[in-house]
Structure formats: C-alpha cells, structure tokens
Amino acid sequence: MARTAGSNGDKTRAAITEAALELIARHGFEAMSMRRLAARVGVQAAAVYRYFPTKEDLLYALMRAHMEGLITSWEAARTRAPADPARQLAAFVDNHIRFHVTRRLSTQVSNMELRSLSPERLTHILRLRNAYEKELRQILREGVEAGRFRIDDTALTAMAIVQMITGVVVWFRPGERLSVEQVTDTYHTMTQRLVGAEA
C-alpha cells in the first residue's frame, strides 16, 4: 500500500530518482508513468509531483545531476594528476570509466533520452557535455604543443576517445574476466597509442 512521504524529504527524493533511473533505463522515458514511479517508491503519486512537477522536470534533473557529477569528479581527479599531458589524459580516461561503470543506469538514461528534453533544456545539457569534453580537447592540444602527442584533428580525436571510453559501460560487468583496474589500464594504453604519445 502506498504511503505518504514523511518528513525525510532527502531520502524520498533519492528513492524517487533511483527508481526513475531504473524504470527509464528498462522501459524508456515515454513508457514510464509518474503513477508507476510512485508505486515503485511506495508513495502517493502527489508526493512525486511535489519533487518533480512534470516528467520532463524529473528527466532533466537526472541528466543534470549526471553531468554535474561527472564534471565535479573530473575536477577532483585533474587536481590530483601531474600537469604532464600524458598523465592528464590517463587521469581523464581513468576517471571517466570509473564514473560511468558505477553509474550504469544514469549513463544509459543520459545517453538515450536526450530526445525527450525540450530544446532549452537540451541546450543546457549539451553545454555541460561540451564543457566537459573541452577539458579533453585542451589536454590533447597541450600534448601536441608540447610535442608529446601526434594528432591531426584534436576535436575528432577527442570525440573518438569519449565514445570509446563511454562504451565500456555497455559490456563491462564487475566480477567477470576483467577488473576495473585492468580495463582502465588497457584503455589508457589504447588512448596513448591513439594520440601517438611518446613511449
């Protein structure tokens, strides 16, 4: 039986977003209803609307949280890594893979449901993505300028790297043949070769 949300608003909001990610990833945004989401969480439908007045508000909040979390995670990783472009690239690859494999559902929703956002909100999410990917392009440019990388087109190379390392979430499963550390090490080697890094 559905319960009315109590005073612990943060826990209720977290439960709603967690359940929404699962339902959207499994059934798609259009197929998910707010009533079904409320039932999954165990609250009245009205409680969901108090946190997210519309379905799009919910989707936008999920996508924004994903991108802002990724940017924050990279900012922390960047400050810990040496300034050398090759080390910065390794840190970018490592952080990107680890972030996404621990947020499989969030990654799936963020990648598959952009079409469901209004133009204004889509623009904002794409700006966040561009700001994040700009960090990688800057690393590549600095590597070229320092003579550490051999790249003809930094924008295209950055795009290829992002697609490659984001794709890990599609096939990686914890506890199977490779550990996260082995995957990040292997992808580090591949990206260094892709940019023509010095040995």
Short mmCIF file of C-alpha atoms in Angstrom, two decimals, residues 2-176:
data_model
loop_
_atom_site.label_atom_id
_atom_site.label_comp_id
_atom_site.label_asym_id
_atom_site.label_seq_id
_atom_site.Cartn_x
_atom_site.Cartn_y
_atom_site.Cartn_z
CA ALA A 2 1.37 3.40 -0.91
CA ARG A 3 2.50 5.55 1.97
CA THR A 4 2.55 9.29 2.23
CA ALA A 5 6.03 10.77 2.18
CA GLY A 6 7.15 11.70 5.66
CA SER A 7 9.44 14.40 6.90
CA ASN A 8 12.60 12.87 5.45
CA GLY A 9 12.45 14.66 2.10
CA ASP A 10 16.02 13.92 1.05
CA LYS A 11 15.51 10.17 1.36
CA THR A 12 12.23 10.32 -0.51
CA ARG A 13 13.75 12.37 -3.32
CA ALA A 14 16.71 9.97 -3.55
CA ALA A 15 14.36 6.99 -3.69
CA ILE A 16 12.34 8.64 -6.46
CA THR A 17 15.39 9.40 -8.58
CA GLU A 18 16.84 5.92 -8.08
CA ALA A 19 13.59 4.25 -9.07
CA ALA A 20 13.17 6.62 -12.02
CA LEU A 21 16.59 5.72 -13.38
CA GLU A 22 15.74 2.04 -13.19
CA LEU A 23 12.33 2.41 -14.82
CA ILE A 24 13.52 4.74 -17.60
CA ALA A 25 16.54 2.57 -18.36
CA ARG A 26 14.35 -0.53 -18.55
CA HIS A 27 11.21 0.77 -20.25
CA GLY A 28 12.13 4.14 -21.76
CA PHE A 29 11.10 7.61 -20.69
CA GLU A 30 7.86 7.74 -22.65
CA ALA A 31 6.66 4.42 -21.24
CA MET A 32 7.31 5.38 -17.62
CA SER A 33 4.38 6.97 -15.82
CA MET A 34 4.64 9.06 -12.68
CA ARG A 35 1.98 6.83 -11.09
CA ARG A 36 4.06 3.75 -11.76
CA LEU A 37 7.10 5.51 -10.36
CA ALA A 38 5.20 6.43 -7.20
CA ALA A 39 4.10 2.83 -6.76
CA ARG A 40 7.68 1.63 -7.12
CA VAL A 41 8.85 4.04 -4.42
CA GLY A 42 5.86 3.41 -2.17
CA VAL A 43 4.47 6.94 -2.04
CA GLN A 44 1.33 8.64 -3.27
CA ALA A 45 1.58 10.00 -6.80
CA ALA A 46 1.11 13.51 -5.44
CA ALA A 47 4.35 13.12 -3.48
CA VAL A 48 6.34 12.58 -6.69
CA TYR A 49 4.84 15.72 -8.22
CA ARG A 50 5.90 17.73 -5.18
CA TYR A 51 9.53 16.99 -6.03
CA PHE A 52 9.16 16.96 -9.82
CA PRO A 53 6.11 18.83 -11.16
CA THR A 54 6.44 17.18 -14.60
CA LYS A 55 8.07 14.10 -16.08
CA GLU A 56 10.45 16.33 -18.00
CA ASP A 57 11.47 18.09 -14.79
CA LEU A 58 12.45 14.68 -13.46
CA LEU A 59 14.38 13.66 -16.58
CA TYR A 60 16.18 16.99 -16.71
CA ALA A 61 17.14 16.70 -13.05
CA LEU A 62 18.55 13.21 -13.65
CA MET A 63 20.61 14.30 -16.65
CA ARG A 64 21.84 17.48 -15.00
CA ALA A 65 22.90 15.58 -11.88
CA HIS A 66 24.78 13.08 -14.04
CA MET A 67 26.72 15.72 -15.95
CA GLU A 68 27.41 17.93 -12.95
CA GLY A 69 28.63 14.88 -11.03
CA LEU A 70 30.92 13.91 -13.90
CA ILE A 71 32.38 17.42 -14.13
CA THR A 72 32.94 17.59 -10.37
CA SER A 73 34.56 14.16 -10.37
CA TRP A 74 36.93 15.19 -13.17
CA GLU A 75 37.86 18.46 -11.46
CA ALA A 76 38.96 16.48 -8.40
CA ALA A 77 40.87 13.93 -10.49
CA ARG A 78 42.57 16.65 -12.55
CA THR A 79 43.98 18.38 -9.48
CA ARG A 80 45.46 15.10 -8.22
CA ALA A 81 47.18 14.26 -11.51
CA PRO A 82 50.55 15.68 -12.62
CA ALA A 83 50.36 18.50 -15.16
CA ASP A 84 52.03 16.43 -17.89
CA PRO A 85 49.56 15.94 -20.79
CA ALA A 86 50.06 12.16 -20.91
CA ARG A 87 49.33 11.89 -17.17
CA GLN A 88 46.33 14.19 -17.52
CA LEU A 89 44.97 12.06 -20.35
CA ALA A 90 45.45 8.93 -18.24
CA ALA A 91 43.60 10.59 -15.36
CA PHE A 92 40.76 11.64 -17.67
CA VAL A 93 40.35 8.11 -19.04
CA ASP A 94 40.53 6.53 -15.59
CA ASN A 95 38.02 8.93 -14.03
CA HIS A 96 35.61 8.71 -16.96
CA ILE A 97 35.50 4.92 -16.97
CA ARG A 98 35.20 4.58 -13.19
CA PHE A 99 32.47 7.22 -13.01
CA HIS A 100 30.35 5.58 -15.66
CA VAL A 101 30.68 1.91 -14.67
CA THR A 102 29.44 2.80 -11.19
CA ARG A 103 26.51 4.73 -12.68
CA ARG A 104 25.32 2.36 -15.38
CA LEU A 105 21.65 3.33 -15.29
CA SER A 106 22.36 7.05 -15.11
CA THR A 107 24.71 6.74 -18.09
CA GLN A 108 22.12 4.85 -20.12
CA VAL A 109 19.39 7.39 -19.40
CA SER A 110 21.67 10.35 -20.11
CA ASN A 111 22.78 8.90 -23.44
CA MET A 112 19.45 7.56 -24.69
CA GLU A 113 16.86 10.12 -23.62
CA LEU A 114 18.23 13.43 -24.88
CA ARG A 115 15.45 13.42 -27.48
CA SER A 116 12.89 13.71 -24.69
CA LEU A 117 14.12 17.10 -23.47
CA SER A 118 12.70 20.43 -24.57
CA PRO A 119 15.06 22.49 -26.77
CA GLU A 120 16.05 24.83 -23.95
CA ARG A 121 16.90 22.04 -21.54
CA LEU A 122 18.61 20.01 -24.23
CA THR A 123 20.82 23.02 -24.95
CA HIS A 124 21.82 23.26 -21.31
CA ILE A 125 22.75 19.57 -21.06
CA LEU A 126 24.73 19.77 -24.29
CA ARG A 127 26.58 22.81 -22.96
CA LEU A 128 27.57 20.82 -19.88
CA ARG A 129 28.76 18.00 -22.11
CA ASN A 130 30.74 20.38 -24.26
CA ALA A 131 32.35 21.97 -21.20
CA TYR A 132 33.42 18.53 -20.02
CA GLU A 133 34.72 17.38 -23.40
CA LYS A 134 36.51 20.71 -23.82
CA GLU A 135 38.75 19.59 -20.96
CA LEU A 136 39.85 16.59 -23.01
CA ARG A 137 40.40 18.70 -26.12
CA GLN A 138 42.58 21.04 -24.06
CA ILE A 139 44.68 18.13 -22.83
CA LEU A 140 45.18 16.95 -26.40
CA ARG A 141 46.12 20.42 -27.64
CA GLU A 142 48.64 20.84 -24.85
CA GLY A 143 50.12 17.45 -25.68
CA VAL A 144 50.52 18.43 -29.33
CA GLU A 145 52.04 21.81 -28.42
CA ALA A 146 54.50 20.12 -26.08
CA GLY A 147 55.48 17.60 -28.75
CA ARG A 148 54.09 14.73 -26.66
CA PHE A 149 51.16 13.83 -28.92
CA ARG A 150 50.89 13.45 -32.69
CA ILE A 151 47.32 14.33 -33.67
CA ASP A 152 45.96 15.74 -36.92
CA ASP A 153 42.49 16.68 -35.61
CA THR A 154 42.14 17.18 -31.85
CA ALA A 155 38.35 17.62 -31.94
CA LEU A 156 37.83 14.38 -33.85
CA THR A 157 40.33 12.52 -31.68
CA ALA A 158 38.63 13.75 -28.51
CA MET A 159 35.28 12.60 -29.86
CA ALA A 160 36.70 9.15 -30.64
CA ILE A 161 38.20 8.83 -27.16
CA VAL A 162 34.97 9.84 -25.41
CA GLN A 163 32.95 7.36 -27.47
CA MET A 164 35.45 4.60 -26.79
CA ILE A 165 35.70 5.06 -23.03
CA THR A 166 31.98 5.66 -22.55
CA GLY A 167 31.31 2.41 -24.40
CA VAL A 168 32.88 0.43 -21.56
CA VAL A 169 29.61 0.66 -19.64
CA VAL A 170 27.86 -1.34 -22.38
CA TRP A 171 29.88 -4.51 -21.88
CA PHE A 172 31.70 -4.27 -18.54
CA ARG A 173 30.34 -6.33 -15.67
CA PRO A 174 32.02 -6.32 -12.23
CA GLY A 175 33.34 -9.70 -11.16
CA GLU A 176 33.80 -11.07 -14.66
#
